[in-house]
Tab-separated table of C-alpha atoms in Angstrom:
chain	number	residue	atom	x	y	z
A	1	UNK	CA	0.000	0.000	0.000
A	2	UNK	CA	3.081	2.728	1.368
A	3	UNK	CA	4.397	1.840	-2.571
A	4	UNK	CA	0.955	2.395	-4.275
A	5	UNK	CA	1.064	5.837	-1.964
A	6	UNK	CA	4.646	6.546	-3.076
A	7	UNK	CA	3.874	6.053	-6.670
A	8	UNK	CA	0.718	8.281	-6.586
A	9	UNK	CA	2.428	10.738	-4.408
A	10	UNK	CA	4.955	11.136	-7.578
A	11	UNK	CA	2.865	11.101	-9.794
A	12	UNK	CA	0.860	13.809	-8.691
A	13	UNK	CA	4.006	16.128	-8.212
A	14	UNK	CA	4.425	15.555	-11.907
A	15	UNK	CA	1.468	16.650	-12.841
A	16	UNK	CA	0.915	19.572	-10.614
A	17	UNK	CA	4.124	21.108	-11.910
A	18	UNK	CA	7.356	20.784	-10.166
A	19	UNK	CA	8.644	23.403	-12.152
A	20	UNK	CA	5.964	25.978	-10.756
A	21	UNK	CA	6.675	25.009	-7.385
A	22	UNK	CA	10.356	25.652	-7.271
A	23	UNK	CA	10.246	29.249	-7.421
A	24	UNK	CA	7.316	29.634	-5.239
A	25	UNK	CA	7.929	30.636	-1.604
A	26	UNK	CA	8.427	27.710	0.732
A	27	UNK	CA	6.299	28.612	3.372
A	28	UNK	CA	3.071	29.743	1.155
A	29	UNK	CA	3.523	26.733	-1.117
A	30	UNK	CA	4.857	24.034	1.393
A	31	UNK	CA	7.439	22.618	-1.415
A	32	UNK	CA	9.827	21.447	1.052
A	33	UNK	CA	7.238	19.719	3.057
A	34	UNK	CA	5.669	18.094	0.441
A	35	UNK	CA	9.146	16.444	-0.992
A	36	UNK	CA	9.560	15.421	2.571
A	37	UNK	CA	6.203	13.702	2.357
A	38	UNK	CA	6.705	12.050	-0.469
A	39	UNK	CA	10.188	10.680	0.873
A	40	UNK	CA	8.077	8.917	3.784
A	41	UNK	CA	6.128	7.704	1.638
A	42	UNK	CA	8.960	5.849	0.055
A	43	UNK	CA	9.764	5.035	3.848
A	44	UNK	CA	6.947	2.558	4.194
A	45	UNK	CA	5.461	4.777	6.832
A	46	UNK	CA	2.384	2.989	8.082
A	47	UNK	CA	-0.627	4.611	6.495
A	48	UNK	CA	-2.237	5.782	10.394
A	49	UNK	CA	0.891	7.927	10.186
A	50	UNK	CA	0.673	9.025	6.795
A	51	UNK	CA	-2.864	10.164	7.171
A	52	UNK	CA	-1.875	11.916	9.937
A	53	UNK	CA	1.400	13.530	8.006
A	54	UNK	CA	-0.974	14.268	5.140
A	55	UNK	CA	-3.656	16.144	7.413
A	56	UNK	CA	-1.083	18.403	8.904
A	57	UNK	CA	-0.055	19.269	5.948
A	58	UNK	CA	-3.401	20.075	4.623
A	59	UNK	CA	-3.944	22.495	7.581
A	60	UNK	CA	-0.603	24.408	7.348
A	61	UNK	CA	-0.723	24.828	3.796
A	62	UNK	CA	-4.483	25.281	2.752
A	63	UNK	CA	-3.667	26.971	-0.210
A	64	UNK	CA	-0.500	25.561	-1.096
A	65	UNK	CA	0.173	23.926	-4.602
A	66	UNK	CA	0.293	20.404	-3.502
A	67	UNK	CA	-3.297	20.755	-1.693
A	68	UNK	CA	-4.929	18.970	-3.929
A	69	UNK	CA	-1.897	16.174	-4.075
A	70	UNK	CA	-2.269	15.613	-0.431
A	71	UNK	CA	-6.122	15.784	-0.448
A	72	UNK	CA	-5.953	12.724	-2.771
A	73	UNK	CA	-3.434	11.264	-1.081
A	74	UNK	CA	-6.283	11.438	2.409
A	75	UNK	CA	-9.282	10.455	-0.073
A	76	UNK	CA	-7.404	7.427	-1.044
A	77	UNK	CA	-6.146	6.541	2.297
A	78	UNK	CA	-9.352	7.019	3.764
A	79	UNK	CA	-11.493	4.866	0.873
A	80	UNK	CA	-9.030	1.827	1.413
A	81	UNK	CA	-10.116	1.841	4.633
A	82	UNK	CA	-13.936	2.260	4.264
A	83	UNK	CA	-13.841	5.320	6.230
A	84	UNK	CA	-16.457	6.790	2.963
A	85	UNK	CA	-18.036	9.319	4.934
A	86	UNK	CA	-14.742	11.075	5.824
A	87	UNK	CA	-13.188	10.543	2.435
A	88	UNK	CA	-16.193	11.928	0.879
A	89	UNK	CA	-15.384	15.892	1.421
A	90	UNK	CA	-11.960	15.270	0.178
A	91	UNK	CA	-13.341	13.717	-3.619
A	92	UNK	CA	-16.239	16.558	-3.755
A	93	UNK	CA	-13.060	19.189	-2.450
A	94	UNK	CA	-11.231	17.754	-5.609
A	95	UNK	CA	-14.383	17.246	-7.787
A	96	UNK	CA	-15.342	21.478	-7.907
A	97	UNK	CA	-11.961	23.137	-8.109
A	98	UNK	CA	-10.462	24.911	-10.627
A	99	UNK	CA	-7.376	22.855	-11.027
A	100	UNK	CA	-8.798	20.054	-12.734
A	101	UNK	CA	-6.467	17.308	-12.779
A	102	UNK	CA	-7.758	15.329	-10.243
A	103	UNK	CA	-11.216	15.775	-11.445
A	104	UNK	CA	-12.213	12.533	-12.877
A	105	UNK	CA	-10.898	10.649	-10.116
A	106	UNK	CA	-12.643	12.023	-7.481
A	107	UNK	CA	-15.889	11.989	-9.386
A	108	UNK	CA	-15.431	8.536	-10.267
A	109	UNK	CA	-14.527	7.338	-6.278
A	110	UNK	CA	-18.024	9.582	-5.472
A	111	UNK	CA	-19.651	7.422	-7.469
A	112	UNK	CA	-18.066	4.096	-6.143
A	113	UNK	CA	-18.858	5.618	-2.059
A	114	UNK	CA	-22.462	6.127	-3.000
A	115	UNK	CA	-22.754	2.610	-4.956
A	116	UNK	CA	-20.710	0.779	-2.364
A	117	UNK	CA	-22.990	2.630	0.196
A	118	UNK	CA	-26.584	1.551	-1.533
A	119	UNK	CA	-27.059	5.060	-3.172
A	120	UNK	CA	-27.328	3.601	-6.848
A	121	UNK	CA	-29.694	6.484	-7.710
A	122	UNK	CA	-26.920	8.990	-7.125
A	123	UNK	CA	-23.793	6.704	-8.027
A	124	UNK	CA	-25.374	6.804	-11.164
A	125	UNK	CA	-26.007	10.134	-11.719
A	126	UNK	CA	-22.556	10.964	-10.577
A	127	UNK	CA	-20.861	8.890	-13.442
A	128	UNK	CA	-23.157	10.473	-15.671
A	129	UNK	CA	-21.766	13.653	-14.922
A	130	UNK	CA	-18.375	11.981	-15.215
A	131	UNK	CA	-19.556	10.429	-18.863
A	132	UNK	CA	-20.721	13.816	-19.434
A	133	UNK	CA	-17.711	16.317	-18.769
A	134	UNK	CA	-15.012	13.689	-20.445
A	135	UNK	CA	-17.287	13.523	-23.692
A	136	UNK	CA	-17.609	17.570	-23.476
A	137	UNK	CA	-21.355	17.932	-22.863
């Protein structure tokens, strides 16, 4: 699991723009504290721990540029545990930003709480919006 987090982790630095981040101040952006994050991460750090890590990080740097990395990071930590209703704010969170890249994702784990949780109704109306924005309606 600690890998799977690793490799996300990564991956979602790449995408969110290392590049960008660089220049930005540490302390508004939290740069340094993510890399340090995402070196635990290769640590095996148990995921209690990571959550924790993750959370902190969420609340010193609210609007840093890894705030949606670490969001996921929660969302996913939280869903592999069944913990839906507390992963749930985190998708939505990711779902109506701006930044948009981890948009499909979280609408497609909204739909898989609310089906895993007997909502079919909205599960299904929550792809369609997912079917929906990828095909451009």
């Amino acid at each position: 699991m600690n890998n799977y987090l690793g490799v996300l982790a990564v991956a979602a630095l790449c995408v969110s723009g290392q590049q960008a981040c660089a220049s930005a101040p540490v302390r508004q952006s939290g740069f340094k504290e993510w890399r340090t994050i995402l070196a635990q991460t290769q640590a095996d750090t148990p995921s209690a721990e990571m959550l924790r890590i993750l959370e902190k990080f969420v609340e010193d740097y609210p609007q840093g540029r890894h705030v949606s990395d670490a969001r996921f990071a929660i969302a996913e930590l939280l869903y592999k545990d069944e913990r839906y209703a507390e992963a749930m704010p985190h998708y939505r969170f990711l779902a109506e930003r701006r930044d948009r890249t981890f948009f499909a994702d979280a609408l497609l784990r909204i739909g898989e709480i609310q089906y895993n949780t007997k909502r079919f109704k909205e599960a299904s109306e929550t792809w369609q919006r997912l079917a929906d924005k990828i095909s451009g309606n």
